[in-house]
Amino acid sequence: DGDYTVTPPVGFYPGWLAAFCDEFNDLSGPDGVKYSSAGNITCERTYKTSSAGVFKDLFDGQTHLTEPYYVVDGFYYGTGETCTRSADCRPAALPAGTETCESGKCAHPASPRTRHFRQSCSTIGVDSTFFTKQSPQGAGEGPKDGASNFPIVAVVVPLSCLVAAAACCMCFMVRRERKGQPLFAAGASAGEPETVGQRSA
């Protein structure tokens, strides 16, 4: 999607950044003054040897944006800054309140990069998919994706069959009653008509 070995870089994402810069120069602030009123604003690329370095520069305000591909299906693992204890690391939404110092480097549990950016308006759409380790189901949670529903099915199916059989039996009994041929005639033997209130002479 881009060739960054040439100057200037060419391809889809370099073209996107060039179009972004052109559009940005044409925008105005709330006061109606164009952002480029003091001179054309240029976008200058900076390169880092690691993703952690890119994030460090973003957090420090040394760089201001990344090309969109940087957040597509990528993980954040921390800034990798040198540390002696976790308090030396940057704030993070973790129990300790900061990234953790591991082997002298600031680290963060694997997390989608999109959670660590301050995002502006959408300029490109992507479909991000993350595969994660399945964790044990906690109290109050619903069934996990792919969890077996066999126990529910094993109860519901036979119960449905019983209800259907009972309904059929009831319909059959009602039809027999309407024809005057009840299935359960009290006091009558099979095949003999029931006699009620007869007196012998």
PDB file of C-alpha atoms in Angstrom:
ATOM      1  CA  ASP A   1       0.000   0.000   0.000  1.00  0.00           C
ATOM      2  CA  GLY A   2       3.012   2.272  -0.154  1.00  0.00           C
ATOM      3  CA  ASP A   3       6.692   2.436  -1.076  1.00  0.00           C
ATOM      4  CA  TYR A   4       8.615   4.349   1.595  1.00  0.00           C
ATOM      5  CA  THR A   5      12.049   3.596   0.152  1.00  0.00           C
ATOM      6  CA  VAL A   6      11.705   6.403  -2.398  1.00  0.00           C
ATOM      7  CA  THR A   7      11.525  10.163  -1.831  1.00  0.00           C
ATOM      8  CA  PRO A   8       8.785  11.228  -1.671  1.00  0.00           C
ATOM      9  CA  PRO A   9       7.027   7.959  -0.750  1.00  0.00           C
ATOM     10  CA  VAL A  10       4.367   6.795  -3.209  1.00  0.00           C
ATOM     11  CA  GLY A  11       1.282   4.595  -2.938  1.00  0.00           C
ATOM     12  CA  PHE A  12      -2.131   4.607  -1.320  1.00  0.00           C
ATOM     13  CA  TYR A  13      -1.222   5.715   2.212  1.00  0.00           C
ATOM     14  CA  PRO A  14       1.376   8.323   1.167  1.00  0.00           C
ATOM     15  CA  GLY A  15      -1.246   9.680  -1.240  1.00  0.00           C
ATOM     16  CA  TRP A  16      -3.792   9.770   1.586  1.00  0.00           C
ATOM     17  CA  LEU A  17      -1.433  11.832   3.760  1.00  0.00           C
ATOM     18  CA  ALA A  18      -0.750  14.280   0.912  1.00  0.00           C
ATOM     19  CA  ALA A  19      -4.509  14.722   0.382  1.00  0.00           C
ATOM     20  CA  PHE A  20      -4.976  15.195   4.137  1.00  0.00           C
ATOM     21  CA  CYS A  21      -2.380  17.976   4.214  1.00  0.00           C
ATOM     22  CA  ASP A  22      -3.994  19.736   1.245  1.00  0.00           C
ATOM     23  CA  GLU A  23      -7.403  19.577   2.917  1.00  0.00           C
ATOM     24  CA  PHE A  24      -6.011  20.714   6.268  1.00  0.00           C
ATOM     25  CA  ASN A  25      -4.494  23.816   4.663  1.00  0.00           C
ATOM     26  CA  ASP A  26      -7.896  24.706   3.247  1.00  0.00           C
ATOM     27  CA  LEU A  27      -9.718  24.453   6.596  1.00  0.00           C
ATOM     28  CA  SER A  28     -10.583  27.372   8.870  1.00  0.00           C
ATOM     29  CA  GLY A  29     -10.885  27.707  12.621  1.00  0.00           C
ATOM     30  CA  PRO A  30     -14.013  28.853  14.534  1.00  0.00           C
ATOM     31  CA  ASP A  31     -12.934  32.467  13.894  1.00  0.00           C
ATOM     32  CA  GLY A  32     -13.014  31.920  10.128  1.00  0.00           C
ATOM     33  CA  VAL A  33      -9.245  32.282   9.731  1.00  0.00           C
ATOM     34  CA  LYS A  34      -7.638  29.604   7.583  1.00  0.00           C
ATOM     35  CA  TYR A  35      -5.093  27.386   9.308  1.00  0.00           C
ATOM     36  CA  SER A  36      -2.649  28.224   6.525  1.00  0.00           C
ATOM     37  CA  SER A  37      -3.109  31.996   6.836  1.00  0.00           C
ATOM     38  CA  ALA A  38       0.458  32.397   8.131  1.00  0.00           C
ATOM     39  CA  GLY A  39       1.898  30.160   5.440  1.00  0.00           C
ATOM     40  CA  ASN A  40       1.399  26.741   3.908  1.00  0.00           C
ATOM     41  CA  ILE A  41       1.424  23.909   6.462  1.00  0.00           C
ATOM     42  CA  THR A  42       3.520  20.937   5.399  1.00  0.00           C
ATOM     43  CA  CYS A  43       3.432  17.366   6.678  1.00  0.00           C
ATOM     44  CA  GLU A  44       6.901  16.071   7.457  1.00  0.00           C
ATOM     45  CA  ARG A  45       7.450  12.353   7.965  1.00  0.00           C
ATOM     46  CA  THR A  46       9.519  11.035  10.851  1.00  0.00           C
ATOM     47  CA  TYR A  47      10.606   7.421  11.025  1.00  0.00           C
ATOM     48  CA  LYS A  48      11.147   5.236  14.088  1.00  0.00           C
ATOM     49  CA  THR A  49      12.716   1.801  14.420  1.00  0.00           C
ATOM     50  CA  SER A  50       9.853   0.478  16.572  1.00  0.00           C
ATOM     51  CA  SER A  51       6.148   0.933  17.225  1.00  0.00           C
ATOM     52  CA  ALA A  52       6.966   1.809  20.840  1.00  0.00           C
ATOM     53  CA  GLY A  53       9.063   4.725  19.558  1.00  0.00           C
ATOM     54  CA  VAL A  54       6.164   5.978  17.457  1.00  0.00           C
ATOM     55  CA  PHE A  55       3.867   5.996  20.473  1.00  0.00           C
ATOM     56  CA  LYS A  56       6.485   7.723  22.637  1.00  0.00           C
ATOM     57  CA  ASP A  57       6.755  10.542  20.100  1.00  0.00           C
ATOM     58  CA  LEU A  58       2.964  10.823  19.888  1.00  0.00           C
ATOM     59  CA  PHE A  59       2.628  10.986  23.682  1.00  0.00           C
ATOM     60  CA  ASP A  60       5.408  13.583  23.892  1.00  0.00           C
ATOM     61  CA  GLY A  61       3.896  15.723  21.133  1.00  0.00           C
ATOM     62  CA  GLN A  62       6.908  15.249  18.866  1.00  0.00           C
ATOM     63  CA  THR A  63       4.633  13.859  16.143  1.00  0.00           C
ATOM     64  CA  HIS A  64       0.967  14.659  15.690  1.00  0.00           C
ATOM     65  CA  LEU A  65      -0.584  11.943  13.556  1.00  0.00           C
ATOM     66  CA  THR A  66       0.045   8.596  11.907  1.00  0.00           C
ATOM     67  CA  GLU A  67      -1.036   7.191   8.606  1.00  0.00           C
ATOM     68  CA  PRO A  68      -4.191   5.042   8.943  1.00  0.00           C
ATOM     69  CA  TYR A  69      -2.477   1.689   8.402  1.00  0.00           C
ATOM     70  CA  TYR A  70      -0.714   2.065  11.751  1.00  0.00           C
ATOM     71  CA  VAL A  71      -3.884   1.209  13.690  1.00  0.00           C
ATOM     72  CA  VAL A  72      -5.153  -1.621  11.461  1.00  0.00           C
ATOM     73  CA  ASP A  73      -5.125  -4.874  13.463  1.00  0.00           C
ATOM     74  CA  GLY A  74      -2.134  -3.713  15.497  1.00  0.00           C
ATOM     75  CA  PHE A  75      -1.428  -4.110  19.214  1.00  0.00           C
ATOM     76  CA  TYR A  76       0.031  -1.702  21.743  1.00  0.00           C
ATOM     77  CA  TYR A  77       2.595  -3.206  24.148  1.00  0.00           C
ATOM     78  CA  GLY A  78       3.818  -0.086  25.945  1.00  0.00           C
ATOM     79  CA  THR A  79       6.320   2.633  25.163  1.00  0.00           C
ATOM     80  CA  GLY A  80       9.375   0.528  25.951  1.00  0.00           C
ATOM     81  CA  GLU A  81      10.947   3.436  27.822  1.00  0.00           C
ATOM     82  CA  THR A  82      13.709   2.690  30.324  1.00  0.00           C
ATOM     83  CA  CYS A  83      12.529   2.333  33.922  1.00  0.00           C
ATOM     84  CA  THR A  84      13.572   1.057  37.331  1.00  0.00           C
ATOM     85  CA  ARG A  85      10.043   0.825  38.778  1.00  0.00           C
ATOM     86  CA  SER A  86       6.483   1.053  37.477  1.00  0.00           C
ATOM     87  CA  ALA A  87       6.093   4.591  38.865  1.00  0.00           C
ATOM     88  CA  ASP A  88       8.633   5.687  36.218  1.00  0.00           C
ATOM     89  CA  CYS A  89       6.235   4.624  33.458  1.00  0.00           C
ATOM     90  CA  ARG A  90       3.396   6.516  31.819  1.00  0.00           C
ATOM     91  CA  PRO A  91      -0.186   6.578  33.161  1.00  0.00           C
ATOM     92  CA  ALA A  92      -2.369   3.718  31.934  1.00  0.00           C
ATOM     93  CA  ALA A  93      -5.871   2.370  32.561  1.00  0.00           C
ATOM     94  CA  LEU A  94      -4.465  -0.523  34.598  1.00  0.00           C
ATOM     95  CA  PRO A  95      -4.909  -1.470  38.292  1.00  0.00           C
ATOM     96  CA  ALA A  96      -1.586   0.171  39.189  1.00  0.00           C
ATOM     97  CA  GLY A  97      -2.494   3.327  37.249  1.00  0.00           C
ATOM     98  CA  THR A  98       0.659   3.120  35.133  1.00  0.00           C
ATOM     99  CA  GLU A  99       2.353   0.813  32.690  1.00  0.00           C
ATOM    100  CA  THR A 100       4.480  -1.804  34.430  1.00  0.00           C
ATOM    101  CA  CYS A 101       8.259  -1.893  34.570  1.00  0.00           C
ATOM    102  CA  GLU A 102       9.378  -5.258  33.194  1.00  0.00           C
ATOM    103  CA  SER A 103      13.050  -6.050  32.677  1.00  0.00           C
ATOM    104  CA  GLY A 104      13.863  -2.346  32.790  1.00  0.00           C
ATOM    105  CA  LYS A 105      11.293  -1.403  30.095  1.00  0.00           C
ATOM    106  CA  CYS A 106       7.807   0.102  30.419  1.00  0.00           C
ATOM    107  CA  ALA A 107       5.298  -2.466  29.211  1.00  0.00           C
ATOM    108  CA  HIS A 108       1.537  -2.750  28.751  1.00  0.00           C
ATOM    109  CA  PRO A 109      -0.576  -5.906  28.283  1.00  0.00           C
ATOM    110  CA  ALA A 110      -1.388  -6.458  24.593  1.00  0.00           C
ATOM    111  CA  SER A 111      -4.200  -4.077  23.676  1.00  0.00           C
ATOM    112  CA  PRO A 112      -5.616  -2.891  20.291  1.00  0.00           C
ATOM    113  CA  ARG A 113      -3.766   0.249  19.238  1.00  0.00           C
ATOM    114  CA  THR A 114      -7.038   2.042  18.521  1.00  0.00           C
ATOM    115  CA  ARG A 115      -7.649   2.239  22.293  1.00  0.00           C
ATOM    116  CA  HIS A 116      -4.537   4.353  22.798  1.00  0.00           C
ATOM    117  CA  PHE A 117      -5.080   7.038  20.168  1.00  0.00           C
ATOM    118  CA  ARG A 118      -7.001  10.259  20.419  1.00  0.00           C
ATOM    119  CA  GLN A 119      -8.978   9.958  17.212  1.00  0.00           C
ATOM    120  CA  SER A 120     -10.468  12.738  15.147  1.00  0.00           C
ATOM    121  CA  CYS A 121     -12.980  12.478  12.307  1.00  0.00           C
ATOM    122  CA  SER A 122     -13.024   9.351  10.138  1.00  0.00           C
ATOM    123  CA  THR A 123     -11.230   9.684   6.832  1.00  0.00           C
ATOM    124  CA  ILE A 124     -10.927   6.003   5.960  1.00  0.00           C
ATOM    125  CA  GLY A 125     -12.832   2.883   6.901  1.00  0.00           C
ATOM    126  CA  VAL A 126     -11.229  -0.425   7.870  1.00  0.00           C
ATOM    127  CA  ASP A 127     -12.502  -3.697   9.303  1.00  0.00           C
ATOM    128  CA  SER A 128     -10.364  -4.633  12.297  1.00  0.00           C
ATOM    129  CA  THR A 129     -10.450  -8.168  13.680  1.00  0.00           C
ATOM    130  CA  PHE A 130      -8.645  -9.317  16.811  1.00  0.00           C
ATOM    131  CA  PHE A 131      -8.225 -12.913  17.940  1.00  0.00           C
ATOM    132  CA  THR A 132      -7.855 -13.205  21.695  1.00  0.00           C
ATOM    133  CA  LYS A 133      -7.412 -16.015  24.166  1.00  0.00           C
ATOM    134  CA  GLN A 134     -10.707 -17.280  25.545  1.00  0.00           C
ATOM    135  CA  SER A 135     -10.989 -16.403  29.219  1.00  0.00           C
ATOM    136  CA  PRO A 136     -13.092 -18.247  31.845  1.00  0.00           C
ATOM    137  CA  GLN A 137     -16.669 -17.048  32.029  1.00  0.00           C
ATOM    138  CA  GLY A 138     -17.178 -14.797  35.032  1.00  0.00           C
ATOM    139  CA  ALA A 139     -20.216 -14.526  37.263  1.00  0.00           C
ATOM    140  CA  GLY A 140     -23.094 -12.700  35.670  1.00  0.00           C
ATOM    141  CA  GLU A 141     -21.710 -12.971  32.146  1.00  0.00           C
ATOM    142  CA  GLY A 142     -23.667 -14.413  29.280  1.00  0.00           C
ATOM    143  CA  PRO A 143     -22.539 -17.523  27.396  1.00  0.00           C
ATOM    144  CA  LYS A 144     -19.235 -17.143  25.597  1.00  0.00           C
ATOM    145  CA  ASP A 145     -19.071 -17.269  21.806  1.00  0.00           C
ATOM    146  CA  GLY A 146     -19.057 -20.901  20.759  1.00  0.00           C
ATOM    147  CA  ALA A 147     -20.193 -22.145  24.180  1.00  0.00           C
ATOM    148  CA  SER A 148     -22.197 -25.375  24.055  1.00  0.00           C
ATOM    149  CA  ASN A 149     -25.985 -25.064  24.345  1.00  0.00           C
ATOM    150  CA  PHE A 150     -26.460 -28.835  24.622  1.00  0.00           C
ATOM    151  CA  PRO A 151     -27.919 -28.814  28.190  1.00  0.00           C
ATOM    152  CA  ILE A 152     -30.590 -26.292  27.146  1.00  0.00           C
ATOM    153  CA  VAL A 153     -31.417 -28.200  23.968  1.00  0.00           C
ATOM    154  CA  ALA A 154     -31.579 -31.490  25.894  1.00  0.00           C
ATOM    155  CA  VAL A 155     -34.326 -30.041  28.108  1.00  0.00           C
ATOM    156  CA  VAL A 156     -36.252 -27.920  25.607  1.00  0.00           C
ATOM    157  CA  VAL A 157     -36.640 -30.517  22.831  1.00  0.00           C
ATOM    158  CA  PRO A 158     -38.168 -33.334  24.946  1.00  0.00           C
ATOM    159  CA  LEU A 159     -40.363 -30.825  26.777  1.00  0.00           C
ATOM    160  CA  SER A 160     -41.654 -29.482  23.459  1.00  0.00           C
ATOM    161  CA  CYS A 161     -42.429 -33.033  22.297  1.00  0.00           C
ATOM    162  CA  LEU A 162     -44.379 -33.735  25.499  1.00  0.00           C
ATOM    163  CA  VAL A 163     -46.420 -30.553  25.130  1.00  0.00           C
ATOM    164  CA  ALA A 164     -47.217 -31.395  21.494  1.00  0.00           C
ATOM    165  CA  ALA A 165     -48.251 -34.962  22.426  1.00  0.00           C
ATOM    166  CA  ALA A 166     -50.478 -33.687  25.246  1.00  0.00           C
ATOM    167  CA  ALA A 167     -52.155 -31.199  22.887  1.00  0.00           C
ATOM    168  CA  CYS A 168     -52.874 -33.951  20.339  1.00  0.00           C
ATOM    169  CA  CYS A 169     -54.306 -36.202  23.064  1.00  0.00           C
ATOM    170  CA  MET A 170     -56.591 -33.425  24.301  1.00  0.00           C
ATOM    171  CA  CYS A 171     -57.883 -32.744  20.782  1.00  0.00           C
ATOM    172  CA  PHE A 172     -58.603 -36.440  20.285  1.00  0.00           C
ATOM    173  CA  MET A 173     -60.497 -36.636  23.585  1.00  0.00           C
ATOM    174  CA  VAL A 174     -62.606 -33.558  22.775  1.00  0.00           C
ATOM    175  CA  ARG A 175     -63.583 -34.998  19.393  1.00  0.00           C
ATOM    176  CA  ARG A 176     -64.645 -38.264  21.011  1.00  0.00           C
ATOM    177  CA  GLU A 177     -66.698 -36.377  23.617  1.00  0.00           C
ATOM    178  CA  ARG A 178     -68.536 -34.421  20.903  1.00  0.00           C
ATOM    179  CA  LYS A 179     -69.396 -37.641  19.089  1.00  0.00           C
ATOM    180  CA  GLY A 180     -70.818 -39.111  22.285  1.00  0.00           C
ATOM    181  CA  GLN A 181     -68.066 -41.683  22.517  1.00  0.00           C
ATOM    182  CA  PRO A 182     -66.012 -40.608  25.532  1.00  0.00           C
ATOM    183  CA  LEU A 183     -62.799 -42.464  26.163  1.00  0.00           C
ATOM    184  CA  PHE A 184     -63.409 -42.682  29.888  1.00  0.00           C
ATOM    185  CA  ALA A 185     -67.041 -43.595  30.684  1.00  0.00           C
ATOM    186  CA  ALA A 186     -67.496 -44.095  34.442  1.00  0.00           C
ATOM    187  CA  GLY A 187     -69.222 -47.330  35.513  1.00  0.00           C
ATOM    188  CA  ALA A 188     -69.419 -48.837  32.025  1.00  0.00           C
ATOM    189  CA  SER A 189     -67.704 -51.998  30.893  1.00  0.00           C
ATOM    190  CA  ALA A 190     -65.956 -52.040  27.600  1.00  0.00           C
ATOM    191  CA  GLY A 191     -68.446 -52.610  24.796  1.00  0.00           C
ATOM    192  CA  GLU A 192     -71.563 -52.267  27.040  1.00  0.00           C
ATOM    193  CA  PRO A 193     -73.853 -49.229  27.111  1.00  0.00           C
ATOM    194  CA  GLU A 194     -74.130 -47.479  30.438  1.00  0.00           C
ATOM    195  CA  THR A 195     -77.580 -47.697  32.104  1.00  0.00           C
ATOM    196  CA  VAL A 196     -78.628 -44.971  34.443  1.00  0.00           C
ATOM    197  CA  GLY A 197     -81.686 -44.915  36.742  1.00  0.00           C
ATOM    198  CA  GLN A 198     -83.330 -48.161  35.425  1.00  0.00           C
ATOM    199  CA  ARG A 199     -85.541 -50.121  37.808  1.00  0.00           C
ATOM    200  CA  SER A 200     -86.455 -53.788  37.386  1.00  0.00           C
ATOM    201  CA  ALA A 201     -90.129 -54.690  37.245  1.00  0.00           C
TER     202      ALA A 201
END
